[in-house]
CSV table of C-alpha atoms in Angstrom, one decimal:
chain,number,residue,atom,x,y,z
B,24,MET,CA,8.9,19.3,-1.4
B,25,LEU,CA,12.3,18.1,0.0
B,26,ALA,CA,14.0,21.2,-1.2
B,27,SER,CA,11.4,23.4,0.4
B,28,LEU,CA,11.7,21.6,3.8
B,29,MET,CA,15.5,21.9,3.8
B,30,PHE,CA,15.3,25.6,2.8
B,31,ILE,CA,12.7,26.5,5.4
B,32,GLY,CA,14.5,24.5,8.1
B,33,ILE,CA,17.9,26.1,7.6
B,34,THR,CA,16.4,29.5,7.2
B,35,LEU,CA,14.6,29.1,10.6
B,36,LEU,CA,17.9,27.9,12.0
B,37,PHE,CA,19.5,31.2,11.1
B,38,VAL,CA,16.7,33.6,12.0
B,39,ASP,CA,15.7,32.0,15.3
B,40,PHE,CA,17.0,34.3,18.0
B,41,THR,CA,15.6,32.2,20.9
B,42,GLY,CA,18.0,29.3,20.5
B,43,THR,CA,15.2,26.7,20.7
B,44,LEU,CA,15.4,25.4,17.1
B,45,HIS,CA,19.1,24.5,16.9
B,46,THR,CA,18.5,21.3,18.9
B,47,TRP,CA,16.4,19.9,16.1
B,48,LEU,CA,17.8,21.7,13.0
B,49,SER,CA,21.5,22.1,13.5
B,50,TRP,CA,22.2,19.0,11.5
B,51,MET,CA,21.0,20.9,8.4
B,52,ALA,CA,24.1,23.1,8.7
B,53,LYS,CA,26.4,20.1,9.3
B,54,VAL,CA,25.4,18.4,6.0
B,55,GLN,CA,26.5,21.3,3.9
B,56,PHE,CA,29.5,20.5,1.8
B,57,LEU,CA,32.0,23.1,2.6
B,58,PRO,CA,31.4,23.1,6.4
B,59,ALA,CA,31.8,19.3,6.3
B,60,VAL,CA,35.1,19.7,4.4
B,61,MET,CA,36.4,22.3,6.9
B,62,ALA,CA,35.3,20.1,9.8
B,63,LEU,CA,37.0,17.1,8.2
B,64,ASN,CA,33.7,15.3,8.6
B,65,VAL,CA,34.6,12.3,6.4
B,66,VAL,CA,31.3,10.6,6.9
B,67,VAL,CA,29.2,13.5,5.5
B,68,ILE,CA,31.7,14.2,2.7
B,69,ALA,CA,31.6,10.5,1.7
B,70,VAL,CA,27.8,10.4,1.8
B,71,LEU,CA,27.5,13.5,-0.4
B,72,VAL,CA,29.9,12.2,-2.9
B,73,VAL,CA,28.1,8.8,-3.1
B,74,LEU,CA,24.8,10.7,-3.5
B,75,THR,CA,26.3,12.6,-6.4
B,76,LEU,CA,27.7,9.5,-8.0
B,77,VAL,CA,24.3,7.8,-7.8
B,78,PHE,CA,21.8,10.6,-8.4
B,79,GLY,CA,23.8,13.5,-9.8
B,80,ARG,CA,24.0,17.0,-8.3
B,81,ILE,CA,20.9,16.7,-6.1
B,82,TYR,CA,22.9,18.5,-3.4
B,83,CYS,CA,22.7,21.7,-5.4
B,84,SER,CA,18.9,21.4,-5.9
B,85,VAL,CA,17.8,20.0,-2.6
B,86,VAL,CA,20.4,20.6,0.2
B,87,CYS,CA,22.1,23.8,-0.7
B,88,PRO,CA,20.0,26.8,0.6
B,89,LEU,CA,21.6,29.2,-1.9
B,90,GLY,CA,20.6,26.9,-4.8
B,91,VAL,CA,17.0,26.7,-3.6
B,92,LEU,CA,17.0,30.5,-3.2
B,93,GLN,CA,18.0,30.9,-6.8
B,94,ASP,CA,15.2,28.6,-7.8
B,95,VAL,CA,12.7,30.8,-5.9
B,96,PHE,CA,13.9,33.8,-7.9
B,97,GLY,CA,13.9,31.8,-11.1
B,98,TRP,CA,10.3,30.6,-10.5
B,99,LEU,CA,9.3,34.3,-10.1
B,100,GLY,CA,11.1,35.1,-13.3
B,101,LYS,CA,9.2,32.3,-15.1
B,102,LYS,CA,5.9,33.8,-13.9
B,103,SER,CA,6.7,36.9,-15.9
B,104,LYS,CA,7.9,35.0,-19.0
B,105,LYS,CA,7.5,31.3,-19.6
B,106,ASN,CA,10.1,29.2,-21.3
B,107,ARG,CA,12.7,31.8,-20.8
B,108,TYR,CA,16.0,29.8,-20.8
B,109,THR,CA,18.3,28.7,-23.6
B,110,TYR,CA,21.2,26.3,-23.9
B,111,SER,CA,24.7,27.7,-23.6
B,112,GLU,CA,28.2,26.2,-23.6
B,113,GLN,CA,29.7,25.9,-20.2
B,114,LYS,CA,32.5,28.3,-19.2
B,115,SER,CA,35.0,25.7,-18.1
B,116,TRP,CA,37.8,28.2,-17.6
B,117,LEU,CA,35.7,30.4,-15.4
B,118,ARG,CA,34.5,27.6,-13.3
B,119,TRP,CA,38.1,26.3,-12.9
B,120,PHE,CA,39.3,29.9,-12.0
B,121,PHE,CA,36.9,30.3,-9.1
B,122,PHE,CA,37.5,26.8,-7.9
B,123,MET,CA,41.3,27.4,-7.8
B,124,ILE,CA,40.8,30.7,-5.9
B,125,MET,CA,38.7,28.8,-3.3
B,126,LEU,CA,41.3,26.0,-3.1
B,127,ILE,CA,44.3,28.4,-2.7
B,128,SER,CA,42.4,30.5,-0.2
B,129,ILE,CA,41.6,27.4,2.0
B,130,VAL,CA,45.3,26.3,1.9
B,131,LEU,CA,46.6,29.8,2.6
B,132,GLY,CA,43.9,30.5,5.3
B,133,LEU,CA,42.5,33.5,3.4
B,134,GLY,CA,39.1,33.3,5.0
B,135,SER,CA,37.5,36.3,3.4
B,136,PHE,CA,37.9,34.9,-0.1
B,137,VAL,CA,36.5,31.5,1.0
B,138,GLN,CA,33.5,33.2,2.6
B,139,LEU,CA,32.8,35.3,-0.4
B,140,LEU,CA,32.7,32.4,-2.8
B,141,ALA,CA,31.1,29.6,-0.6
B,142,PRO,CA,27.4,29.2,-1.3
B,143,TYR,CA,26.4,28.2,2.2
B,144,SER,CA,28.4,31.1,3.6
B,145,ALA,CA,26.7,33.5,1.2
B,146,TYR,CA,23.3,32.3,2.3
B,147,GLY,CA,24.3,32.5,5.9
B,148,ARG,CA,25.2,36.2,5.5
B,149,ILE,CA,21.9,36.9,3.8
B,150,ALA,CA,19.9,35.1,6.5
B,151,THR,CA,21.7,36.7,9.4
B,152,MET,CA,22.2,40.2,8.2
B,153,VAL,CA,19.0,40.7,6.1
B,154,LEU,CA,16.3,38.1,7.1
B,155,GLN,CA,16.9,37.8,10.8
B,156,PRO,CA,16.4,41.6,11.5
B,157,LEU,CA,13.2,41.5,9.6
B,158,TRP,CA,12.1,38.4,11.5
B,159,MET,CA,12.9,40.2,14.8
B,160,LEU,CA,11.0,43.3,13.8
B,161,GLY,CA,8.0,41.1,13.1
B,162,ASN,CA,8.4,39.5,16.5
B,163,ASN,CA,8.5,43.0,18.1
B,164,VAL,CA,5.3,43.9,16.4
B,165,LEU,CA,3.7,40.8,17.9
B,166,GLY,CA,5.3,41.6,21.2
B,167,PHE,CA,3.8,45.1,21.1
B,168,LEU,CA,0.3,43.8,20.4
B,169,ALA,CA,0.6,41.0,23.0
B,170,GLU,CA,1.6,43.6,25.6
B,171,ARG,CA,-1.6,45.5,24.9
B,172,VAL,CA,-3.7,42.5,25.9
B,173,ASP,CA,-1.5,41.6,28.9
B,174,SER,CA,-0.1,38.5,27.2
B,175,TYR,CA,3.5,37.2,27.5
B,176,ALA,CA,3.4,35.0,24.4
B,177,PHE,CA,6.0,37.3,22.8
B,178,TYR,CA,8.7,39.6,24.1
B,179,THR,CA,10.5,42.4,22.3
B,180,VAL,CA,14.2,42.2,21.4
B,181,ASP,CA,16.8,44.7,20.3
B,182,VAL,CA,17.4,44.9,16.6
B,183,TRP,CA,20.8,46.4,15.8
B,184,MET,CA,23.4,46.6,13.0
B,185,LYS,CA,26.0,44.0,13.7
B,186,SER,CA,28.3,45.1,10.9
B,187,LEU,CA,27.5,47.6,8.2
B,188,PRO,CA,30.1,46.4,5.7
B,189,VAL,CA,28.9,42.8,6.0
B,190,PHE,CA,25.3,43.9,5.7
B,191,ILE,CA,26.2,45.7,2.4
B,192,ILE,CA,28.0,42.6,1.1
B,193,ALA,CA,25.0,40.4,2.0
B,194,LEU,CA,22.5,42.8,0.4
B,195,VAL,CA,24.6,43.1,-2.8
B,196,THR,CA,24.9,39.4,-3.0
B,197,LEU,CA,21.2,39.0,-2.6
B,198,VAL,CA,20.5,41.5,-5.4
B,199,LEU,CA,23.0,40.0,-7.8
B,200,LEU,CA,21.7,36.5,-7.2
B,201,ALA,CA,18.1,37.7,-7.7
B,202,VAL,CA,19.0,39.4,-11.0
B,203,LEU,CA,21.0,36.4,-12.3
B,204,ALA,CA,18.4,33.8,-11.3
B,205,TRP,CA,15.5,35.9,-12.6
B,206,ARG,CA,17.2,36.2,-16.0
B,207,ASN,CA,19.2,33.0,-16.5
B,208,GLY,CA,18.4,30.5,-13.7
B,209,ARG,CA,21.4,28.8,-12.2
B,210,THR,CA,24.2,31.1,-13.5
B,211,TYR,CA,25.9,31.4,-10.2
B,212,CYS,CA,25.9,27.6,-9.6
B,213,ASN,CA,27.4,26.7,-12.9
B,214,THR,CA,29.8,29.6,-13.4
B,215,VAL,CA,31.0,30.8,-10.0
B,216,CYS,CA,30.2,28.3,-7.3
B,217,PRO,CA,33.3,26.2,-6.4
B,218,VAL,CA,31.2,23.6,-4.5
B,219,GLY,CA,29.1,23.1,-7.7
B,220,TYR,CA,32.3,22.6,-9.7
B,221,ALA,CA,33.7,20.1,-7.2
B,222,LEU,CA,30.5,18.0,-7.3
B,223,SER,CA,30.3,18.3,-11.1
B,224,VAL,CA,33.4,16.1,-11.3
B,225,PHE,CA,31.5,13.3,-9.7
B,226,ALA,CA,28.1,14.1,-11.4
B,227,ARG,CA,29.7,13.4,-14.8
B,228,PHE,CA,29.8,9.7,-13.8
B,229,SER,CA,26.4,9.5,-11.9
B,230,TRP,CA,24.5,6.3,-12.2
B,231,LEU,CA,21.2,8.0,-12.8
B,232,LYS,CA,21.0,10.7,-15.4
B,233,ILE,CA,18.5,12.7,-17.5
B,234,ARG,CA,18.5,10.8,-20.9
B,235,PHE,CA,17.0,11.4,-24.3
B,236,ASN,CA,14.8,9.0,-26.2
B,237,GLU,CA,15.7,10.2,-29.7
B,238,ASP,CA,12.8,8.3,-31.3
B,239,LYS,CA,10.3,10.2,-29.3
B,240,CYS,CA,11.9,13.6,-29.4
B,241,LYS,CA,10.3,16.1,-31.8
B,242,ASN,CA,13.0,18.8,-31.4
B,243,CYS,CA,10.4,21.2,-29.9
B,244,SER,CA,13.1,22.8,-27.7
B,245,MET,CA,10.8,22.9,-24.6
B,246,CYS,CA,13.4,21.0,-22.6
B,247,SER,CA,16.1,23.6,-23.3
B,248,LYS,CA,13.8,26.5,-22.7
B,249,ASN,CA,12.9,25.2,-19.3
B,250,CYS,CA,16.4,24.1,-18.2
B,251,LYS,CA,17.5,26.6,-15.5
B,252,ALA,CA,21.0,25.1,-15.7
B,253,ALA,CA,21.2,25.9,-19.5
B,254,CYS,CA,22.7,22.4,-20.0
B,255,ILE,CA,20.3,20.7,-22.4
B,256,ASP,CA,21.1,20.9,-26.1
B,257,TYR,CA,17.9,19.7,-27.8
B,258,LYS,CA,19.5,19.8,-31.3
B,259,THR,CA,22.1,17.2,-30.4
B,260,HIS,CA,20.1,15.4,-27.8
B,261,THR,CA,22.8,15.9,-25.2
B,262,VAL,CA,22.8,16.9,-21.5
B,263,ASP,CA,25.8,18.5,-19.8
B,264,TYR,CA,25.8,16.4,-16.6
B,265,THR,CA,28.4,18.5,-14.9
B,266,ARG,CA,25.9,21.4,-14.8
B,267,CYS,CA,22.6,19.4,-14.5
B,268,VAL,CA,21.1,19.8,-11.0
B,269,VAL,CA,18.5,17.0,-11.5
B,270,CYS,CA,15.5,19.3,-10.9
B,271,GLY,CA,13.3,17.4,-13.3
B,272,ASP,CA,11.8,20.5,-15.0
B,273,CYS,CA,12.8,19.2,-18.4
B,274,ILE,CA,10.9,16.0,-17.9
B,275,ASP,CA,7.8,17.8,-16.7
B,276,SER,CA,7.9,20.2,-19.7
B,277,CYS,CA,8.4,17.4,-22.4
B,278,LYS,CA,5.0,16.6,-23.9
B,279,PHE,CA,6.3,13.6,-25.8
B,280,GLY,CA,7.9,11.6,-23.0
B,281,ALA,CA,11.3,11.9,-24.7
B,282,LEU,CA,13.2,12.5,-21.5
B,283,LYS,CA,13.6,10.2,-18.6
B,284,TYR,CA,15.7,10.0,-15.4
B,285,SER,CA,17.2,6.5,-15.5
B,286,ARG,CA,20.2,4.3,-16.0
B,287,TYR,CA,20.0,3.5,-19.7
B,288,GLU,CA,16.6,2.0,-20.3
B,289,VAL,CA,15.4,1.7,-16.7
B,290,ARG,CA,12.7,4.3,-16.2
B,291,VAL,CA,12.6,5.9,-12.8
B,292,SER,CA,9.4,7.8,-12.2
B,293,SER,CA,9.3,11.2,-10.6
B,294,SER,CA,7.7,9.8,-7.4
B,295,ARG,CA,10.3,7.1,-7.3
B,296,ARG,CA,13.1,9.6,-7.8
B,297,SER,CA,11.7,11.7,-4.9
B,298,PHE,CA,11.6,8.6,-2.7
B,299,LEU,CA,15.2,7.7,-3.4
B,300,ILE,CA,16.4,11.3,-2.9
B,301,GLY,CA,14.4,11.5,0.3
B,302,SER,CA,15.9,8.3,1.7
B,303,ALA,CA,19.4,9.4,0.9
B,304,LEU,CA,18.8,12.8,2.6
B,305,VAL,CA,17.4,11.1,5.7
B,306,ALA,CA,20.6,8.9,5.8
B,307,THR,CA,22.8,12.0,5.5
B,308,ALA,CA,20.9,13.8,8.2
B,309,ALA,CA,21.2,10.8,10.6
B,310,MET,CA,25.0,10.9,10.2
B,311,ALA,CA,25.4,14.6,10.7
B,312,GLN,CA,24.2,15.1,13.8
B,313,LYS,CA,15.9,35.8,26.4
B,314,LYS,CA,18.2,38.4,25.6
B,315,GLU,CA,18.2,40.8,28.7
B,316,LYS,CA,16.9,44.3,28.1
B,317,VAL,CA,19.2,47.0,29.4
B,318,MET,CA,17.4,49.2,31.8
B,319,ASP,CA,18.6,52.5,33.2
B,320,GLY,CA,15.7,53.0,35.7
B,321,GLY,CA,14.5,56.0,33.8
B,322,LEU,CA,17.1,58.2,35.5
B,323,ALA,CA,19.4,59.0,32.6
B,324,GLU,CA,20.0,58.4,29.0
B,325,LEU,CA,22.8,55.9,28.6
B,326,GLU,CA,25.5,56.7,26.0
B,327,ASP,CA,26.5,53.8,23.8
B,328,LYS,CA,29.9,52.4,24.3
B,329,VAL,CA,32.6,52.6,21.7
B,330,VAL,CA,34.2,49.4,20.5
B,331,PRO,CA,37.8,49.3,21.8
B,332,GLU,CA,40.7,48.7,19.4
B,333,ARG,CA,42.1,45.3,20.4
B,334,GLN,CA,45.6,44.2,19.3
B,335,THR,CA,44.4,40.6,18.9
B,336,PRO,CA,40.7,39.8,18.0
B,337,LEU,CA,38.7,37.8,20.5
B,338,THR,CA,37.5,34.5,19.3
B,339,PRO,CA,35.0,32.2,21.2
B,340,PRO,CA,36.0,29.5,23.7
B,341,GLY,CA,36.5,26.3,21.7
B,342,SER,CA,38.1,28.0,18.7
B,343,LEU,CA,41.5,27.0,20.1
B,344,SER,CA,43.4,29.8,18.5
B,345,PHE,CA,42.9,32.7,16.2
B,346,GLU,CA,44.8,30.9,13.4
B,347,HIS,CA,42.7,27.7,13.8
B,348,PHE,CA,39.5,29.8,13.8
B,349,SER,CA,40.3,31.9,10.8
B,350,LYS,CA,41.4,28.8,8.7
B,351,ARG,CA,38.3,26.7,9.6
B,352,CYS,CA,35.6,29.3,9.7
B,353,THR,CA,33.4,29.6,6.6
B,354,GLY,CA,31.9,32.9,7.6
B,355,CYS,CA,28.3,31.5,7.5
B,356,GLN,CA,27.4,33.7,10.5
B,357,LEU,CA,25.3,31.0,12.2
B,358,CYS,CA,27.2,31.5,15.5
B,359,VAL,CA,26.5,35.3,15.2
B,360,SER,CA,22.7,34.7,14.7
B,361,GLU,CA,22.6,32.2,17.5
B,362,CYS,CA,24.6,34.1,20.1
B,363,PRO,CA,22.1,34.9,22.9
B,364,ASN,CA,24.3,37.5,24.5
B,365,GLY,CA,25.0,39.8,21.6
B,366,VAL,CA,28.7,39.1,21.8
B,367,LEU,CA,29.5,37.8,18.4
B,368,ARG,CA,29.4,40.0,15.3
B,369,PRO,CA,31.2,39.9,11.9
B,370,SER,CA,34.6,41.6,11.8
B,371,ASN,CA,34.9,44.9,9.9
B,372,ASP,CA,38.6,44.6,9.7
B,373,LEU,CA,39.7,44.4,6.0
B,374,PHE,CA,42.0,41.4,6.6
B,375,ASN,CA,39.5,39.4,8.6
B,376,LEU,CA,36.3,40.7,7.0
B,377,MET,CA,33.2,38.7,7.9
B,378,LEU,CA,35.1,36.5,10.4
B,379,PRO,CA,33.0,36.4,13.6
B,380,VAL,CA,34.7,38.1,16.5
B,381,MET,CA,33.7,39.0,20.1
B,382,SER,CA,33.0,42.4,21.6
B,383,TYR,CA,31.3,43.3,24.9
B,384,GLU,CA,29.2,46.4,24.4
B,385,ARG,CA,25.9,44.6,24.5
B,386,GLY,CA,26.7,41.6,26.7
B,387,PHE,CA,29.4,39.3,27.9
B,388,CYS,CA,30.3,35.7,27.2
B,389,ARG,CA,28.5,33.9,30.0
B,390,PRO,CA,30.4,30.9,31.4
B,391,GLU,CA,27.3,28.7,31.2
B,392,CYS,CA,26.6,29.4,27.5
B,393,THR,CA,28.1,27.0,24.9
B,394,ARG,CA,25.7,27.6,22.0
B,395,CYS,CA,28.3,28.8,19.4
B,396,GLY,CA,30.2,25.6,19.7
B,397,GLU,CA,27.0,23.5,19.4
B,398,VAL,CA,25.9,25.1,16.2
B,399,CYS,CA,29.2,25.6,14.3
B,400,PRO,CA,29.1,23.2,11.4
B,401,ALA,CA,32.7,23.7,10.2
B,402,GLY,CA,34.6,22.7,13.4
B,403,ALA,CA,36.0,26.3,13.7
B,404,ILE,CA,34.4,26.4,17.2
B,405,THR,CA,34.7,23.0,18.9
B,406,SER,CA,32.0,22.1,21.4
B,407,VAL,CA,33.1,22.5,25.0
B,408,ASP,CA,31.4,21.3,28.2
B,409,LYS,CA,30.0,24.0,30.4
B,410,PRO,CA,32.3,23.2,33.3
B,411,ASP,CA,35.3,23.3,31.0
B,412,LYS,CA,34.4,26.6,29.5
B,413,SER,CA,35.0,28.5,32.8
B,414,SER,CA,38.6,27.4,32.6
B,415,ILE,CA,39.4,28.4,29.0
B,416,GLN,CA,41.3,31.7,28.8
B,417,ILE,CA,40.6,33.5,25.5
B,418,GLY,CA,42.1,36.8,26.7
B,419,HIS,CA,42.7,38.9,29.7
B,420,ALA,CA,41.3,42.2,31.1
B,421,VAL,CA,43.4,45.4,30.9
B,422,PHE,CA,42.7,48.4,33.2
B,423,ILE,CA,42.7,51.9,31.5
B,424,GLN,CA,43.1,54.3,34.4
B,425,LYS,CA,42.2,57.5,32.5
B,426,ASN,CA,38.7,56.2,31.8
B,427,CYS,CA,37.8,55.0,35.3
B,428,VAL,CA,34.9,56.9,37.0
B,429,ALA,CA,36.6,56.5,40.3
B,430,VAL,CA,39.5,58.6,39.0
B,431,THR,CA,37.7,61.0,36.7
B,432,ASP,CA,34.6,61.6,38.8
B,433,GLY,CA,35.8,60.7,42.3
B,434,VAL,CA,33.0,58.2,42.9
B,435,GLU,CA,33.1,54.6,44.3
B,436,CYS,CA,32.4,51.9,41.7
B,437,GLY,CA,33.9,48.4,41.8
B,438,ASN,CA,31.4,47.1,39.2
B,439,CYS,CA,34.1,45.1,37.5
B,440,ALA,CA,35.2,43.3,40.6
B,441,ARG,CA,31.7,42.5,41.8
B,442,HIS,CA,30.7,41.0,38.5
B,443,CYS,CA,33.8,39.0,37.6
B,444,PRO,CA,32.8,35.3,37.5
B,445,ALA,CA,36.4,34.2,37.8
B,446,GLY,CA,37.3,36.3,40.8
B,447,ALA,CA,40.2,37.7,38.8
B,448,ILE,CA,39.7,41.4,39.8
B,449,GLU,CA,40.1,43.0,43.2
B,450,MET,CA,39.9,46.7,44.2
B,451,VAL,CA,43.1,48.3,45.5
B,452,ALA,CA,44.0,51.9,46.4
B,453,LEU,CA,45.4,53.8,43.5
B,454,ASN,CA,47.9,55.4,45.9
B,455,GLU,CA,48.7,53.3,49.0
B,456,ASP,CA,50.2,56.3,50.8
B,457,ASP,CA,47.0,58.4,50.4
B,458,ASP,CA,44.0,57.6,52.6
B,459,GLU,CA,41.8,59.5,50.2
B,460,SER,CA,43.0,57.6,47.2
B,461,PRO,CA,40.3,56.2,45.0
B,462,TRP,CA,40.0,52.4,44.7
B,463,VAL,CA,40.6,51.0,41.2
B,464,PRO,CA,40.6,47.5,39.8
B,465,ALA,CA,43.7,45.3,39.8
B,466,VAL,CA,43.6,42.3,37.3
B,467,ASN,CA,45.1,38.9,38.0
B,468,GLU,CA,45.9,37.9,34.4
B,469,GLN,CA,46.5,34.3,35.4
B,470,ALA,CA,43.0,33.9,36.7
B,471,CYS,CA,41.1,36.0,34.1
B,472,ILE,CA,39.3,34.0,31.4
B,473,GLY,CA,38.5,37.0,29.1
B,474,CYS,CA,34.7,36.6,29.4
B,475,GLY,CA,34.2,40.4,29.2
B,476,ALA,CA,31.8,40.8,32.2
B,477,CYS,CA,34.0,43.6,33.6
B,478,GLU,CA,34.0,45.4,30.2
B,479,TYR,CA,30.3,45.1,29.8
B,480,VAL,CA,29.3,46.3,33.3
B,481,CYS,CA,31.8,49.2,33.4
B,482,PRO,CA,29.8,52.4,33.6
B,483,ALA,CA,32.4,54.6,31.9
B,484,ARG,CA,31.2,56.1,28.6
B,485,PRO,CA,31.9,56.2,25.8
B,486,PHE,CA,35.2,54.3,26.4
B,487,SER,CA,35.3,51.5,29.0
B,488,ALA,CA,37.8,51.7,31.8
B,489,ILE,CA,38.5,48.1,31.5
B,490,MET,CA,38.8,46.0,28.3
B,491,VAL,CA,39.7,42.5,27.2
B,492,GLU,CA,42.7,41.9,25.0
B,493,GLY,CA,42.5,38.7,23.0
B,494,HIS,CA,45.0,35.8,23.0
B,495,GLU,CA,46.2,34.3,19.8
B,496,VAL,CA,46.3,30.9,21.4
B,497,HIS,CA,43.7,29.9,24.0
B,498,LYS,CA,44.8,27.9,27.1
B,499,LYS,CA,43.2,26.2,30.1
B,500,ILE,CA,43.8,27.7,33.5
């Protein structure tokens, strides 16, 4: 029950495109292990370690969404064939190998490797790139039906591909997890997952454990055949506590009462165990704590803009610098799924793959919006006040004369100057000595904050006549 509530809650947090649920559910992202480590959230880390030392690896079976997702696939697999699992020796060298890759990647700031291996990041990609579009399509169907009965209960939204490479990675990850969990249960958790390995160090010494009563055991092997972690050897009456995720399936499957979850001889019932786990999770949670539709008036078909090549990627206000952002970001894509303006999307660049970056083809970074900093669980985007955001310079606008419609088509425009919220753009004559000279934008780089309003509203197609170049280090102006 607790695992289901956590799983449903964090999934809703990712798929919700209205921004209404993060107020109540954002703590679920902040109690995830890796984001807490990246955010240096000592309280959450300490609570999770203490929980593991007391109960074992309940984080993996209750809190981690990727762990619960594997259980869903495993449950479906058991429907086709009961008692499908067997005991296997742990692959210590393989677990250590992936853990060291993760550790070295964090130290060196190799975000792509961290994001590929981290369980929370993997689930975030799946939820954002696969589940959220399906959720939005379902919403659009309801919006279509509501429109037919003159109801405004639902409104349609644009569903678009934020990043094809990251979508493919998410889809491949989902398929691999489904196959592994269907066949062998928690293979990923106990072979690849570096978070599972880190917690296994503490789980070995947990106060409460699954224990055998050898006098009652009939060596029927049902515990081993129902252990999705493949960690119970019924022949020797031993449990590998570094891999056990304390799911309780072995206890439920034992018909002779030979297994119990306790400290030595003290029996802890299933209901009691659920109460203890629930209390601990509540304590952890307490410590964590209308996109616009583009209209063309029906006069012309608008050509999509081409994403400009920026020398330095744009990162959100509050990320401080590109280096800080790339080192702290876990690539969970929560900021991408929550961005109400369509500005954030995963990078397609090989060296920064899956790192959220900003682009202004579908909207601009509104000065009053601070949602990405509010939902980021890893501290990669620090929360900023709305008044302060208007003074953070993440980049500056650059005018590209050859694309401007005032030059190419000889028409008056000035969209960029009219819509600049910082007043950093003014229109000047291209040639001061020519009375017929077209008026073009001049950018005051000291006043520009890089919000992208000018790039977004520029009518030039497919290449905008004004674009924002990112700054490696943000500053206040």
